[in-house]
Coordinates of C-alpha atoms in Angstrom, one line a residue:
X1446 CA 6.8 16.8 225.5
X1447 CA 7.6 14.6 228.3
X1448 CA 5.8 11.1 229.7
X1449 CA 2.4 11.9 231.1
X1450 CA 1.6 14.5 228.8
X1451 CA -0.4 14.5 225.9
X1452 CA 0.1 16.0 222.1
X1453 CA -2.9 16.4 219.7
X1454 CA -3.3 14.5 216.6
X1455 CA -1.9 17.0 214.3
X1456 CA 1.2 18.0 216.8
X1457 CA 2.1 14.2 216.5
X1458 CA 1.5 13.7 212.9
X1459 CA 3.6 17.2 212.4
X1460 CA 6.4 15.4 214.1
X1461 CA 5.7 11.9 212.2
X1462 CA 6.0 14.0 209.2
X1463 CA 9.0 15.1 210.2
X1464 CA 10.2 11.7 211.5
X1465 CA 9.6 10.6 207.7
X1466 CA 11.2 13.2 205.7
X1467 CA 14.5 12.8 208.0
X1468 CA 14.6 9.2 206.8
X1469 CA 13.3 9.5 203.2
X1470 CA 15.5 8.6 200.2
X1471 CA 18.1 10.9 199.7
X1472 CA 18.4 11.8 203.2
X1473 CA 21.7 11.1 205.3
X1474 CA 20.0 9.0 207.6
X1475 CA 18.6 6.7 205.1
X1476 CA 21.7 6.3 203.0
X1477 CA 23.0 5.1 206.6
X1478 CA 20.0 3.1 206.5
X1479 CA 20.2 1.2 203.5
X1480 CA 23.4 0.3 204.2
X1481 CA 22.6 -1.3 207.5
X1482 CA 20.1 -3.5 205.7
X1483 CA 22.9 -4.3 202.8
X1484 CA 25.2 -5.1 205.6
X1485 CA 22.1 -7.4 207.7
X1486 CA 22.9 -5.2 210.2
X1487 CA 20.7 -3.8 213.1
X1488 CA 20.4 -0.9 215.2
X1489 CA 19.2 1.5 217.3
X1490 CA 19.1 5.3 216.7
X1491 CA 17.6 8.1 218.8
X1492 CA 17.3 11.6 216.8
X1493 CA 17.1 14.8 218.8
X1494 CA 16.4 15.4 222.3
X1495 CA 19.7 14.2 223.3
X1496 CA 19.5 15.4 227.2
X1497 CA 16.7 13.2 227.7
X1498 CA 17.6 10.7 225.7
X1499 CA 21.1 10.5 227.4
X1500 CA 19.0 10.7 230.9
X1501 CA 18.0 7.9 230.4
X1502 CA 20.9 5.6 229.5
X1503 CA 24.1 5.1 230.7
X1504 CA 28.0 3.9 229.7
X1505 CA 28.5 3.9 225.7
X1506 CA 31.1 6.2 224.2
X1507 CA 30.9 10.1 224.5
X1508 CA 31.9 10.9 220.6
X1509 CA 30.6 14.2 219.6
X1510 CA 32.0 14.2 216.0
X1511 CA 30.2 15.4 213.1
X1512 CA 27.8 13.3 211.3
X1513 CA 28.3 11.4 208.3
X1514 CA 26.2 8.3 206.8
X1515 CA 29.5 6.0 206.6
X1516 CA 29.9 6.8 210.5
X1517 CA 26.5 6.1 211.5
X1518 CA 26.8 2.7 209.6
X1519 CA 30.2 1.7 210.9
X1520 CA 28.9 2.5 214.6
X1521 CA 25.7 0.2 214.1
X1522 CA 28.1 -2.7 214.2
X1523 CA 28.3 -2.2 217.8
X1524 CA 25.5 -2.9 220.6
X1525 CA 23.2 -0.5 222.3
X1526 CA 22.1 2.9 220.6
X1527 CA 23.4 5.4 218.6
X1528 CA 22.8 9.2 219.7
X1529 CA 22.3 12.3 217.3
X1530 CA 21.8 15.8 217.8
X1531 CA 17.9 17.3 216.1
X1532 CA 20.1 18.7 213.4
X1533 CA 22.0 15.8 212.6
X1534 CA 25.3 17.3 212.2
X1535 CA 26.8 15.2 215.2
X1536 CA 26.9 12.1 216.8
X1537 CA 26.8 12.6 220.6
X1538 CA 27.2 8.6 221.8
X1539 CA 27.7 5.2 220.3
X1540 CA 27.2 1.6 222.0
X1541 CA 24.7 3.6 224.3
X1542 CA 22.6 1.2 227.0
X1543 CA 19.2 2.8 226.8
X1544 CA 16.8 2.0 229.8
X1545 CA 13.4 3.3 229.3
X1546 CA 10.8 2.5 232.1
X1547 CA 9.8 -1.2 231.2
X1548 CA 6.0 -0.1 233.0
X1549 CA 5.5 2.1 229.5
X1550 CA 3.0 0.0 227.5
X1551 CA 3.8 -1.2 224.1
X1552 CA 2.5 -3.5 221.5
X1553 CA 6.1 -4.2 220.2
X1554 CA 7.7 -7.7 220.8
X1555 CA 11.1 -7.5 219.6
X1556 CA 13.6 -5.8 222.4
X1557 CA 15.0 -3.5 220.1
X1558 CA 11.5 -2.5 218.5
X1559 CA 10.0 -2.4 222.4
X1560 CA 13.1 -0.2 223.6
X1561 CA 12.5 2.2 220.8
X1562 CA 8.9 2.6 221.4
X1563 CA 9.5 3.1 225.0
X1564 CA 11.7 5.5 224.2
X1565 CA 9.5 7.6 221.7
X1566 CA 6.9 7.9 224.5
X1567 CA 9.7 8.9 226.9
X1568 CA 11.3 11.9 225.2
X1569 CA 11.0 13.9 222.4
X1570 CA 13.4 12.2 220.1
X1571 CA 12.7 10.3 216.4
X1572 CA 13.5 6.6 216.9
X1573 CA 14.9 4.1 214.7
X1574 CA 14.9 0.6 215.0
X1575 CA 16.7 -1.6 212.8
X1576 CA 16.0 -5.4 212.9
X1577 CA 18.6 -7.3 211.2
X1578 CA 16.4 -10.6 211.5
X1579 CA 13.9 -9.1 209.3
X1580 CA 15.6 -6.2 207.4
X1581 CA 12.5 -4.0 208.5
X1582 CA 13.1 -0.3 209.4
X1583 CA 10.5 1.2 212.0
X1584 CA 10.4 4.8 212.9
X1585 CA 9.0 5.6 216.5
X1586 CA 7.5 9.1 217.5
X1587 CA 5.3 9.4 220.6
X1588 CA 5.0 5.8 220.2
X1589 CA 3.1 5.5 217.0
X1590 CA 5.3 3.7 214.3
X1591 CA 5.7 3.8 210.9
X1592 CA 7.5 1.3 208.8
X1593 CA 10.4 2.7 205.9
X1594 CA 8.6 1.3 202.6
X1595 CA 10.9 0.2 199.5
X1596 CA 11.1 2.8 196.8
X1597 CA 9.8 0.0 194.4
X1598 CA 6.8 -0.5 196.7
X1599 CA 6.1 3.4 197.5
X1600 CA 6.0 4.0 193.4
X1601 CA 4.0 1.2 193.2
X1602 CA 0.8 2.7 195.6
X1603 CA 2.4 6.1 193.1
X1604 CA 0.8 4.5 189.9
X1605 CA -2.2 3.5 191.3
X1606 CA -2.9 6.8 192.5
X1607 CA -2.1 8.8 189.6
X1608 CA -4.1 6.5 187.5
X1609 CA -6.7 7.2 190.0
X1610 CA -6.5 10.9 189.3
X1611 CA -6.4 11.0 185.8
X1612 CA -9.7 9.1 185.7
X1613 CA -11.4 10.9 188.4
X1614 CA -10.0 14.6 186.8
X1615 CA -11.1 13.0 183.1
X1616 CA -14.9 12.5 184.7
X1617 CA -14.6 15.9 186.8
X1618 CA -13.9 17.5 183.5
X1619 CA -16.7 16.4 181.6
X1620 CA -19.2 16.7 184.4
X1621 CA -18.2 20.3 184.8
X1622 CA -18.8 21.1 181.5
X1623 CA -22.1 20.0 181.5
X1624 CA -22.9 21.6 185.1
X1625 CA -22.1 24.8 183.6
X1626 CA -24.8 24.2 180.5
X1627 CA -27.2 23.4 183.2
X1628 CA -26.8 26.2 185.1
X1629 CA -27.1 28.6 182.2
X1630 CA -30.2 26.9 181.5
X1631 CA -31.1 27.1 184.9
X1632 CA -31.7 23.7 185.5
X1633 CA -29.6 22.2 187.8
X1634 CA -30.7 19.7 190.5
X1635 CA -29.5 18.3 193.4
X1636 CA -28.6 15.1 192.5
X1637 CA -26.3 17.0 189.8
X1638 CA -24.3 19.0 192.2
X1639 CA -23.8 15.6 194.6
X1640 CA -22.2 13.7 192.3
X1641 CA -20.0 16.4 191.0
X1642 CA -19.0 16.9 195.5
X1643 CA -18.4 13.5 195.2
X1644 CA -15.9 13.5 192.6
X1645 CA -14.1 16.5 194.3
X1646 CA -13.3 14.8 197.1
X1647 CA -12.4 11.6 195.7
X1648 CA -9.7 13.7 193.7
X1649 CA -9.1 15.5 197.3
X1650 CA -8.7 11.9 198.9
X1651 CA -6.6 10.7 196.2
X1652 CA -4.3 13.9 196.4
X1653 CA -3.6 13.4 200.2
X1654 CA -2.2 9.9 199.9
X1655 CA 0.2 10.8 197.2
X1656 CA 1.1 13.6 198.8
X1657 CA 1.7 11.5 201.8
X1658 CA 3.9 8.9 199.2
X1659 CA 6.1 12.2 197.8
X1660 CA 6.9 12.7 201.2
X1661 CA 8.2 9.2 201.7
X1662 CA 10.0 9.3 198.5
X1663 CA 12.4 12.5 199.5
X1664 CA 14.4 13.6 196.5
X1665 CA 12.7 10.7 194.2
X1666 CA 9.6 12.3 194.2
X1667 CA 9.7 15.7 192.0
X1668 CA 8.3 13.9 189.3
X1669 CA 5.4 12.9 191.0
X1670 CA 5.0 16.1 192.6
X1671 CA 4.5 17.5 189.2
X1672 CA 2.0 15.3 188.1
X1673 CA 0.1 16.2 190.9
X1674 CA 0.1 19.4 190.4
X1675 CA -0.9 19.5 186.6
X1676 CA -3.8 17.1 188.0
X1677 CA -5.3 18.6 191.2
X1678 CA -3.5 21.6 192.0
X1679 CA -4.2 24.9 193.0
X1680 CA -6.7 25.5 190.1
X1681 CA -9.0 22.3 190.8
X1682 CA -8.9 24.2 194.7
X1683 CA -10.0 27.1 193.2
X1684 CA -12.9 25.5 191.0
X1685 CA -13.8 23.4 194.3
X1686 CA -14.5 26.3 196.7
X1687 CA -16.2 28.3 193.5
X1688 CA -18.5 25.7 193.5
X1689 CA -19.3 25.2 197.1
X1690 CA -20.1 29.2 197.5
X1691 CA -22.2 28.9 194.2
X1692 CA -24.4 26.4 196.0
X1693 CA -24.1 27.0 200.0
X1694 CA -26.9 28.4 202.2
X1695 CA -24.4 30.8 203.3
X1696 CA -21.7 31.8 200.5
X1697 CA -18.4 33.2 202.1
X1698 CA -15.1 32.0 202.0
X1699 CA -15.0 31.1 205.5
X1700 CA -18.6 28.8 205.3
X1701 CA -16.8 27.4 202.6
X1702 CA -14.2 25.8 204.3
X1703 CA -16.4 24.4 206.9
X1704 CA -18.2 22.6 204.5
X1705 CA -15.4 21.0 202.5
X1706 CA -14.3 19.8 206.2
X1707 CA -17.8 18.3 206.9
X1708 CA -17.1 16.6 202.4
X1709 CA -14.1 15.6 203.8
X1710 CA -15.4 13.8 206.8
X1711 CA -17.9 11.9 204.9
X1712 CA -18.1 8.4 204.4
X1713 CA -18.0 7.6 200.6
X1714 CA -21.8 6.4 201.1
X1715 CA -22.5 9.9 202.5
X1716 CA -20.8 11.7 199.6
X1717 CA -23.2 10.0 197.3
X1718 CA -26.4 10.7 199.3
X1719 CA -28.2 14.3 198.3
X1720 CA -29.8 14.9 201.7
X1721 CA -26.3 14.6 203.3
X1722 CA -24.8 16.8 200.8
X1723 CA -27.6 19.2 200.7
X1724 CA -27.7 19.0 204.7
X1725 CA -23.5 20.0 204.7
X1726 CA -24.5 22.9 202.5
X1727 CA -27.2 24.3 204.7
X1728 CA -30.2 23.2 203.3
X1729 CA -33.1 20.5 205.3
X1730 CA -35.8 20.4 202.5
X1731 CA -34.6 19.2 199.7
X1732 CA -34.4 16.0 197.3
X1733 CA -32.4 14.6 194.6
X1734 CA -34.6 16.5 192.3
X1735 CA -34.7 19.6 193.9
X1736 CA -33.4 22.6 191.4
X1737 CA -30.7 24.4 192.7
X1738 CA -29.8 27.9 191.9
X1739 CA -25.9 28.6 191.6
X1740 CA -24.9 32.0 192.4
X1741 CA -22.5 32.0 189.1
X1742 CA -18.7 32.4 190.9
X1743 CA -17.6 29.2 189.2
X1744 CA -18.8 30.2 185.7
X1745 CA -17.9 33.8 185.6
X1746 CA -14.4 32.8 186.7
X1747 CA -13.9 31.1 183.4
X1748 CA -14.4 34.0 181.4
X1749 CA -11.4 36.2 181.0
X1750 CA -12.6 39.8 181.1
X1751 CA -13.9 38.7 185.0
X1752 CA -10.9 39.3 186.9
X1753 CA -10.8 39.2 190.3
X1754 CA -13.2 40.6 193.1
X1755 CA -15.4 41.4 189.7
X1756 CA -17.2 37.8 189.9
X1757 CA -18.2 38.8 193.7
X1758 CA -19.7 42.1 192.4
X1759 CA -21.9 40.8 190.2
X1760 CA -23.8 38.4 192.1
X1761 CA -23.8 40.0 194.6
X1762 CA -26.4 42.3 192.6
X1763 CA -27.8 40.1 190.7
X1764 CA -28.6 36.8 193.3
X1765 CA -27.9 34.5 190.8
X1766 CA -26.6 33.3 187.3
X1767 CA -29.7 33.0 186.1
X1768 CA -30.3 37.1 187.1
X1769 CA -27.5 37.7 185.4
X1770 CA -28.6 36.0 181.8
X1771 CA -32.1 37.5 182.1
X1772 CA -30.4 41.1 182.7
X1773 CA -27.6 40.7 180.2
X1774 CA -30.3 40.0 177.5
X1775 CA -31.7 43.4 178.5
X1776 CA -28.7 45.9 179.0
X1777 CA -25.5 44.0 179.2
X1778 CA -23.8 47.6 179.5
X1779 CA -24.4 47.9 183.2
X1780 CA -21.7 45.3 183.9
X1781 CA -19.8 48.6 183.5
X1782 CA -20.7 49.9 186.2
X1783 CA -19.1 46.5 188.6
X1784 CA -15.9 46.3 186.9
X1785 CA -16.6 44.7 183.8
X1786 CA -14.4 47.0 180.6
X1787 CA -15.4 44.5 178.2
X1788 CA -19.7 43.4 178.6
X1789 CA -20.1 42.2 175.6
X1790 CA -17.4 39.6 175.2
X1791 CA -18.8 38.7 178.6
X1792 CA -22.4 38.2 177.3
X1793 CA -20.7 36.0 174.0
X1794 CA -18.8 33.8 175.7
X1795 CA -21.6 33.1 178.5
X1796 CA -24.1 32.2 175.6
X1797 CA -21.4 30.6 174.0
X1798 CA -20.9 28.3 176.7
X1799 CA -24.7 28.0 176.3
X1800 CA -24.9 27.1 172.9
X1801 CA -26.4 29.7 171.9
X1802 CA -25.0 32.9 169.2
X1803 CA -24.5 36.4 169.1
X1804 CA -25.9 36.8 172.4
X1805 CA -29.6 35.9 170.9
X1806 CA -32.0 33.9 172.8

């Protein structure tokens, strides 16, 4: 994408995600890195794009050997920029006078940091600028920067996160639980299902930043990628959309989506507020103590002899949960007939969760 044209949010954050991985620990490039700072060096590196990059330079030495982290470091003892290829697997130029045009705003002050900026919004190339003054490492992609962060200091914003998590999956837990009493009671209100939203997407919230902090931690972040996933992965998803179609105007997958965009774009005053909630899942005209009627997705998931598509059967005859209680009181042998082999361990373990035995009422 060259100067004068614009890229969308997420086409730039693709490449600033891509920008941060190439520099994370255990990369090449950042074992170059880190010895740069060791050696309070500086430098200038331009990743990728390389006939643009060189278009806009001149002198420097034409190299073209392949790329190691020991050669990038001994080459950042000389001036100007260093040149790679996207694949970094070769070094094209060293000692490299870059001259971007000086009318390309910046908010940089330092001339390396304001040459690598300028650069960035030039051509299409990751940039790295080194200061030596300050041991800082920025990373330039159409212009926006993003500063290299300490291991210590990136497992530091880790802890607090996970921390986060467990409490917030801990109070999801228990609220769950009791949401699914209430609903077999049928008496859920509004003000029960916001608060429960809310939790979500404080989990969801605290998810994306440490996903964003594995990322900067490259190879040193396995560990952390499996706590994450024993504390909101793809199960708390599922459970998340269950809920949202149990409680939407409009129940399909697809609605579902659109409202957990709208959760997501909520301030954390919104999330809290029922009308706002109630207004996200299609409703005008309700309060905090209006009863709500969940269509039973979530809490027929939990039973084992539901498997899947069977859950979308039911209510789709029977409306709700609470349909489906009344009826299995009656005949709980026509779940037979929408995929259910096993009724009755259905019926138990739904009055079970109830409190209640033997399927009595």
């Amino acid at each position: 994408m060259r100067w004068g044209s614009t890229l969308d949010k997420n086409e730039i954050q693709k490449r600033m995600n891509k920008a941060i991985r190439l520099t994370a620990p255990g990369q090449p490039i950042r074992t170059a890195l880190d010895m740069i700072i060791a050696g309070h060096l500086g430098a200038l590196i331009c990743v990728g794009d390389s006939e643009h990059v060189l278009a806009a330079g001149n002198d420097g030495f034409p190299l073209n050997i392949s790329f190691t982290s020991n050669r990038l470091f001994e080459l950042s003892k000389m001036d100007g920029a260093i040149v790679i290829d996207d694949d970094v697997t070769q070094i094209l130029r060293a000692n490299f006078h870059l001259n971007p045009d000086p009318s390309l705003s910046t908010n940089e002050t330092g001339m390396r940091h304001r040459t690598a900026a300028r650069m960035s919004v030039l051509t299409d190339a990751i940039v790295i600028s080194v200061s030596s003054r300050r041991s800082v490492v920025n990373v330039y992609v159409h212009g926006q920067s993003y500063q290299i962060q300490p291991v210590q200091e990136i497992m530091s914003s880790v802890n607090q996160l996970v921390s986060t998590l467990q409490t917030t999956r801990s109070q999801l837990d228990r609220a769950l639980i009791r949401l699914t009493a209430l609903e077999l009671d049928d008496y859920v209100t509004l003000a029960d299902v916001t608060n429960i939203f809310s939790s979500f997407e404080i989990l969801q919230q605290a998810k994306s930043e440490l996903e964003f902090c594995i990322v900067k931690l490259g190879t040193q972040g396995k560990l952390v990628r499996m706590q994450l996933e024993q504390l909101a992965g793809e199960s708390v998803e599922a459970e998340y959309d269950l809920m949202i179609r149990d409680y939407a105007s409009d129940s399909s997958e697809e609605n579902a989506q659109r409202i957990r965009a709208k959760f997501s774009a909520m301030t954390p005053q919104d999330l809290t507020n029922p009308q706002k909630i109630a207004h996200a899942l299609g409703y005008d005209d309700l309060d905090e103590d209006s009863v709500m009627t969940p269509l039973g997705l979530r809490t027929l998931s939990q039973v084992s002899v539901v498997r899947d598509g069977v859950a979308e059967r039911i209510v789709d005859e029977y409306g709700s949960l609470q349909d489906l209680m009344d009826d299995i009181r009656k005949d709980p042998e026509r779940l037979v007939d929408f995929g259910v082999n096993n009724p009755t361990i259905l019926a138990d373990s739904l009055y079970r969760i109830q409190g209640k035995r033997g399927g009595q009422a």
